[in-house]
Tab-separated table of C-alpha atoms in Angstrom:
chain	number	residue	atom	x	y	z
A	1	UNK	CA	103.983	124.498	90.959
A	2	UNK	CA	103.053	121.794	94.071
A	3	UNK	CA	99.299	121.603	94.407
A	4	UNK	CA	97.009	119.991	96.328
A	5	UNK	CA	93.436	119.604	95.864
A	6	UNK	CA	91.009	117.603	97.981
A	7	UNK	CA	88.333	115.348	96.716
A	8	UNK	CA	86.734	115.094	99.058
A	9	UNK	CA	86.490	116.405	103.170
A	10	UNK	CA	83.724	114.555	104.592
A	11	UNK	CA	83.570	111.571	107.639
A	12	UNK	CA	82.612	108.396	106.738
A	13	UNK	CA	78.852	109.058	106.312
A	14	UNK	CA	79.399	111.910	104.036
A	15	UNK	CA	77.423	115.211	104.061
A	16	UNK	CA	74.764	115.357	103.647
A	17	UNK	CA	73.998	112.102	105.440
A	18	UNK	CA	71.059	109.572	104.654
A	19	UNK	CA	67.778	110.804	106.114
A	20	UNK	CA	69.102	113.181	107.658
A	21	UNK	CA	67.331	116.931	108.107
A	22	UNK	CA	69.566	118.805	110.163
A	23	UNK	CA	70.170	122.303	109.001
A	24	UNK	CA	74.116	121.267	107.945
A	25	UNK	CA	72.662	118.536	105.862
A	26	UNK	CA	69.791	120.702	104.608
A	27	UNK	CA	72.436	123.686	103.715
A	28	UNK	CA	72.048	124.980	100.059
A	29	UNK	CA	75.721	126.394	100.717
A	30	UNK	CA	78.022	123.889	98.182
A	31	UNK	CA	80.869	124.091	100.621
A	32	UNK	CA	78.741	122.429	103.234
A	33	UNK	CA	78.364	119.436	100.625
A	34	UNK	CA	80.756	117.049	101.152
A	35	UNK	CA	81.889	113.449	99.768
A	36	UNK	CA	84.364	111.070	101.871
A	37	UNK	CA	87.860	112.332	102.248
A	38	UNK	CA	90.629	111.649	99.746
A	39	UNK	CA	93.104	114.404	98.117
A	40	UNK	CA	95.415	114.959	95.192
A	41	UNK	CA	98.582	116.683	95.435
A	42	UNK	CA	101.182	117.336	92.314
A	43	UNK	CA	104.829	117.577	93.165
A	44	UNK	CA	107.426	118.036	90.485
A	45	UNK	CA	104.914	117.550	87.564
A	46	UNK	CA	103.659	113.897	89.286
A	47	UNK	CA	100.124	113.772	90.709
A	48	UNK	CA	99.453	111.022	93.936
A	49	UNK	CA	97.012	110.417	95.787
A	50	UNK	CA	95.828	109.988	99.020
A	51	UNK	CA	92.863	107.456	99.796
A	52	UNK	CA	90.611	105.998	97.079
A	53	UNK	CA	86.997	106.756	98.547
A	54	UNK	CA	83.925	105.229	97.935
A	55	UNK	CA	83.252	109.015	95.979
A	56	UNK	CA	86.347	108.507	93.877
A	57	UNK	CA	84.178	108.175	89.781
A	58	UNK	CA	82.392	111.387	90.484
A	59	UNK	CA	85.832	113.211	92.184
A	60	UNK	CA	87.806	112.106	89.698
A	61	UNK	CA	85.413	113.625	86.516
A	62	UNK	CA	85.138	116.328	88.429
A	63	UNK	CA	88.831	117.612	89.678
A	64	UNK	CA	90.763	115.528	87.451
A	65	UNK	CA	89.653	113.537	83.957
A	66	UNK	CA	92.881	114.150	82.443
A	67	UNK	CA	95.748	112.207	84.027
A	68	UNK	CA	95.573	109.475	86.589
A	69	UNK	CA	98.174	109.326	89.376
A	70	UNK	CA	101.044	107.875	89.258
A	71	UNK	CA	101.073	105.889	92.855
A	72	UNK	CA	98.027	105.834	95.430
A	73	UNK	CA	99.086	105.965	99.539
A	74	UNK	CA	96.468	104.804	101.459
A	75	UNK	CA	96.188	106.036	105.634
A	76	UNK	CA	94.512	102.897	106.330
A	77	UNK	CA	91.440	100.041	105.666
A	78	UNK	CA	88.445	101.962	106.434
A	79	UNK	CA	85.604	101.395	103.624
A	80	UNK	CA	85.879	105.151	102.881
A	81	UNK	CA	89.026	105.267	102.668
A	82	UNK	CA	89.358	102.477	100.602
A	83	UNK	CA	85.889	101.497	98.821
A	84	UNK	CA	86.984	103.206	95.405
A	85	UNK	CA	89.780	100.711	94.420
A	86	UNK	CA	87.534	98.775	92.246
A	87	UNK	CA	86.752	101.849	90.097
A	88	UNK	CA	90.258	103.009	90.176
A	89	UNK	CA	91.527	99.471	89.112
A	90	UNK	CA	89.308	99.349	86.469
A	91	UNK	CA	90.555	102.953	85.020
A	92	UNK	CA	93.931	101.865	85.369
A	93	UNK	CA	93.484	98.647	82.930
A	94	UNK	CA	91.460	100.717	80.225
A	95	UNK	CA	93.697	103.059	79.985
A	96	UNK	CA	97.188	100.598	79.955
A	97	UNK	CA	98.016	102.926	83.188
A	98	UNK	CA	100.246	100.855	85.948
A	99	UNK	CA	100.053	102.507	88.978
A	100	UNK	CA	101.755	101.730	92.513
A	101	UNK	CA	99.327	101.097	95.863
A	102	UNK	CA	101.365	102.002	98.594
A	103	UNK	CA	100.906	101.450	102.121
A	104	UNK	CA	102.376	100.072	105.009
A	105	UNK	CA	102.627	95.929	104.732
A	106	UNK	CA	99.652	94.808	107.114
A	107	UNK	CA	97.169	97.387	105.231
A	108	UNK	CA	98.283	96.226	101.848
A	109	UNK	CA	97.437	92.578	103.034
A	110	UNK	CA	94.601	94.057	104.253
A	111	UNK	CA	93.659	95.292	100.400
A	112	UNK	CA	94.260	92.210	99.082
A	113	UNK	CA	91.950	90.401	101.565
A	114	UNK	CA	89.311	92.922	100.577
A	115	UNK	CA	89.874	92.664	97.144
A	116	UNK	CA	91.458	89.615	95.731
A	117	UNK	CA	90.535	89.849	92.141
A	118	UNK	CA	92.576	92.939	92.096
A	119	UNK	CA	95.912	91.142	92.994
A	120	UNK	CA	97.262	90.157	89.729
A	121	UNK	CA	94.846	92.805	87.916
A	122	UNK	CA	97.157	94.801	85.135
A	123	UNK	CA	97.641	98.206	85.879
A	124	UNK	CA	98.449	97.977	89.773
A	125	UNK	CA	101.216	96.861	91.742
A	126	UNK	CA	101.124	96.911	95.803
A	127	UNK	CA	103.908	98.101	97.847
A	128	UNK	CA	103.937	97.000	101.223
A	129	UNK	CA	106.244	99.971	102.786
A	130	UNK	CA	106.465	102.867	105.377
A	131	UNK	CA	109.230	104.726	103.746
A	132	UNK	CA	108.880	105.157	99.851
A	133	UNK	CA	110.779	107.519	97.306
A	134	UNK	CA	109.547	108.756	94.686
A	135	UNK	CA	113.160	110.502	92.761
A	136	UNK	CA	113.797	113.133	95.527
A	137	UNK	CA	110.800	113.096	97.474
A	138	UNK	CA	110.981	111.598	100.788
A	139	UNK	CA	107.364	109.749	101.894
A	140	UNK	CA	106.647	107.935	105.024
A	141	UNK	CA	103.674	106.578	106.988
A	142	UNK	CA	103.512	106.889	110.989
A	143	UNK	CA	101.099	104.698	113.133
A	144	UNK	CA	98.676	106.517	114.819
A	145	UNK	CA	95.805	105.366	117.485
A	146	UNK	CA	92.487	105.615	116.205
A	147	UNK	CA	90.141	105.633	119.379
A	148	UNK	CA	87.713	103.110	119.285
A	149	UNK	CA	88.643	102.017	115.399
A	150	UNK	CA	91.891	101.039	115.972
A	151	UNK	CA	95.129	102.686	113.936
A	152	UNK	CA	95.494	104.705	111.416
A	153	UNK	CA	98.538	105.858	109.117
A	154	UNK	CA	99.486	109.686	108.960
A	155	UNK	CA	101.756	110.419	106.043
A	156	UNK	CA	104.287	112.506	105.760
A	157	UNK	CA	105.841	114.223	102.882
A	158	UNK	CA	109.225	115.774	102.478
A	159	UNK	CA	110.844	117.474	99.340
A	160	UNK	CA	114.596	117.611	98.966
A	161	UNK	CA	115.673	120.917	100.654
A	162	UNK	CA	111.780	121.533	100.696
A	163	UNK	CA	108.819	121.828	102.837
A	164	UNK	CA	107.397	119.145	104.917
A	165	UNK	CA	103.931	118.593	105.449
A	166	UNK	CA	101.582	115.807	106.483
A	167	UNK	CA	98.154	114.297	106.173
A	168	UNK	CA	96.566	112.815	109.347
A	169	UNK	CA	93.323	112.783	108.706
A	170	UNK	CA	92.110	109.948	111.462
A	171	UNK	CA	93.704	110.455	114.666
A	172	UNK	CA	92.827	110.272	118.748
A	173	UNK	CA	94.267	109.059	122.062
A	174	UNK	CA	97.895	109.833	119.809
A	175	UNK	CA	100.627	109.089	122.087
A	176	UNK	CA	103.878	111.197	122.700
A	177	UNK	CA	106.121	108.701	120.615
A	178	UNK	CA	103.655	108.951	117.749
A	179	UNK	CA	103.452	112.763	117.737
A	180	UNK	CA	107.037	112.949	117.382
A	181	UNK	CA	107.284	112.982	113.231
A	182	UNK	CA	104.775	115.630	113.385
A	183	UNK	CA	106.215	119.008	114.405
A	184	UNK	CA	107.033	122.355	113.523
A	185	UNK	CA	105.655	121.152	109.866
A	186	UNK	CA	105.187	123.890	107.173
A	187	UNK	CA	101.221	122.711	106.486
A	188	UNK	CA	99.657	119.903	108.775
A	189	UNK	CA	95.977	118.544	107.418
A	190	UNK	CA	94.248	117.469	110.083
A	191	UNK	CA	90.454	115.476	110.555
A	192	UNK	CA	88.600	116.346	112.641
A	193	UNK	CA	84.641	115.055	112.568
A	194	UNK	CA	82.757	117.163	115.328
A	195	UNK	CA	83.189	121.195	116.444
A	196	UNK	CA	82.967	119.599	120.169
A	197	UNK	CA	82.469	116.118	120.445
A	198	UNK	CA	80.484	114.732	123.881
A	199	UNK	CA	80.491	111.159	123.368
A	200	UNK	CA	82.770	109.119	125.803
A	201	UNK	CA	86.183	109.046	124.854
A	202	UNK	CA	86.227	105.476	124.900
A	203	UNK	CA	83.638	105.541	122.174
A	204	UNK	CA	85.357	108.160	120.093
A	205	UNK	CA	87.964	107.894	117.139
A	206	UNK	CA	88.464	111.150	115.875
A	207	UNK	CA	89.786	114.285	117.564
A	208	UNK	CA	87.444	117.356	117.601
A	209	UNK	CA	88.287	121.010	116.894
A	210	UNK	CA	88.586	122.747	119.968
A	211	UNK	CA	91.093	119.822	120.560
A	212	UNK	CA	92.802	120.405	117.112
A	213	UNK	CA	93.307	123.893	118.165
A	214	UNK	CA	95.447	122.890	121.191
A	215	UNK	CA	97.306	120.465	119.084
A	216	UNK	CA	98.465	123.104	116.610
A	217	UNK	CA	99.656	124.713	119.381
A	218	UNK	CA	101.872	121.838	120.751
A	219	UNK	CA	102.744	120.633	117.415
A	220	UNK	CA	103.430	124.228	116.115
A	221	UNK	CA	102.749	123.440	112.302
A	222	UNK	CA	103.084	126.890	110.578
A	223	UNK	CA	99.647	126.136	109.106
A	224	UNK	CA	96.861	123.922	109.283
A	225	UNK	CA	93.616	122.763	107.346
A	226	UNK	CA	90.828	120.441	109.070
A	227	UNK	CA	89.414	117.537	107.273
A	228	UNK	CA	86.883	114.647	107.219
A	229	UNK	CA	84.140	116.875	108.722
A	230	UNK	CA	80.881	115.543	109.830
A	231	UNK	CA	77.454	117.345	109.318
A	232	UNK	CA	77.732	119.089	113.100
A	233	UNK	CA	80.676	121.795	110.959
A	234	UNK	CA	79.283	124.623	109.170
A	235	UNK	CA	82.160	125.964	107.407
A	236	UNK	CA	81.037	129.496	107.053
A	237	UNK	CA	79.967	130.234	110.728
A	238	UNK	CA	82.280	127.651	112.219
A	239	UNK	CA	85.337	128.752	109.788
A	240	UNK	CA	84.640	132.199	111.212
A	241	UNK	CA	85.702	131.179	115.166
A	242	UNK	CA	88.604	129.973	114.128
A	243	UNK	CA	92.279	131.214	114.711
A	244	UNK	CA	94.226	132.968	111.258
A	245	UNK	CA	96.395	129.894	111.095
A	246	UNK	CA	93.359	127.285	110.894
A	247	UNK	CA	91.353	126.532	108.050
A	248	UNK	CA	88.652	123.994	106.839
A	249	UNK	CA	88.797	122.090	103.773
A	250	UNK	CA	85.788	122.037	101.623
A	251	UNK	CA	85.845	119.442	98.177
A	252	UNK	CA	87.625	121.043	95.657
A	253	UNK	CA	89.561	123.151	97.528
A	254	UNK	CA	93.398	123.789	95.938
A	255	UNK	CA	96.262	125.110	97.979
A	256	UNK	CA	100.089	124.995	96.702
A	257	UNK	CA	102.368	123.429	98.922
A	258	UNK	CA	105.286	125.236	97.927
């Protein structure tokens, strides 16, 4: 059975943040606890995953501890995105585990910029690439603006005569060319930080949902789930406002993708 389970389904700050008393961050509900954003997904008995967060000890104990992943895609440079490659590295080489970091070329130089003692470390290889296979799954990574930090990589994964789905969690400003390898997908997971964002777009860098809502509808995924929420979403009065087709993630959430 395909499975995916996320890490983690926080922005970059986390939730709850740093001296912070709002009534999100104050929330004794677990599913309004949240660490940064990376997921796991199994196809065809092989685990990857997606992002290496600063969280990534602690979600690893707790959602995995068994087997470690067999290649790592990473959306783009962004410390939590990134931060736990260190840790990961370091579980790789203890265990005799060699594992492929996959990513686009300029964010792989990017990783090696950021961390040079891991370039000749045993137990990882980087793969500068957009398209990779992995036997008869398909995997690519589409450009995407950012906003105001830049680009980002949605990836997209295809089985052989299977579904299609993608992971985009840090998107805005998206232009019509780079929407294009997103539609009619079976499952689209999306981030989005804010329930209504009011800052000026030029200031912003992730869409919001009431804008995520309108592009489901133009991208017509049969399903989506939100990601990288901030500490403005309260998933159990928020999740409630949403349409049947539209979801948020929470850590340790599992869905199949089959």
């Amino acid at each position: 059975m395909d499975l995916l389970i996320f890490y983690g389904t926080s922005d970059a700050q986390g939730v709850p943040r740093l001296l912070c008393n709002c009534p999100i961050c104050k929330s004794e509900k677990s599913n309004n606890h949240r660490t940064r954003p990376s997921c796991e997904f199994t196809i065809d008995d092989k685990k990857y995953l997606i992002d290496i967060s600063p969280d990534f000890k602690f979600q690893f104990q707790l959602y995995n501890n068994s087997e470690i992943p067999s290649a790592v895609l990473i959306t783009h440079a962004h410390n939590d995105h990134i931060a736990g490659l260190g840790d990961f590295a370091d579980l790789c080489f203890w265990n005799n585990k060699n594992v492929q970091i996959v990513s686009p070329p300029e964010i792989i130089n990017k990783l090696k910029e950021r961390f040079p003692y891991l370039i000749n470390r045993r137990g990882l290889t980087f793969v500068g690439t957009t398209k990779w296979m992995n036997g008869s799954n398909k995997i690519s990574f589409h450009k995407v603006n950012h906003g105001h930090n830049g680009y980002s990589y949605g990836i997209l994964v295809q089985k052989d005569k299977g579904n299609r789905w993608a992971y985009l969690s840090d998107s805005f400003d998206v232009s019509e060319e780079q929407w294009l390898p997103f539609y009619n997908l079976d499952l689209l997971i999306f981030g989005t930080s804010f329930w209504k964002e009011n800052q000026p777009a030029s200031k912003r860098s992730v869409y919001d949902v009431s804008e995520a809502i309108g592009i489901k509808k133009k991208l017509g995924p049969k399903k989506m789930i939100l990601t990288h929420l901030s500490h403005d979403i309260d998933i159990n009065r928020h999740g409630k406002e949403l349409p049947d087709d539209i979801m948020f993630a929470y850590d340790g959430l599992k869905i199949k993708l089959n």
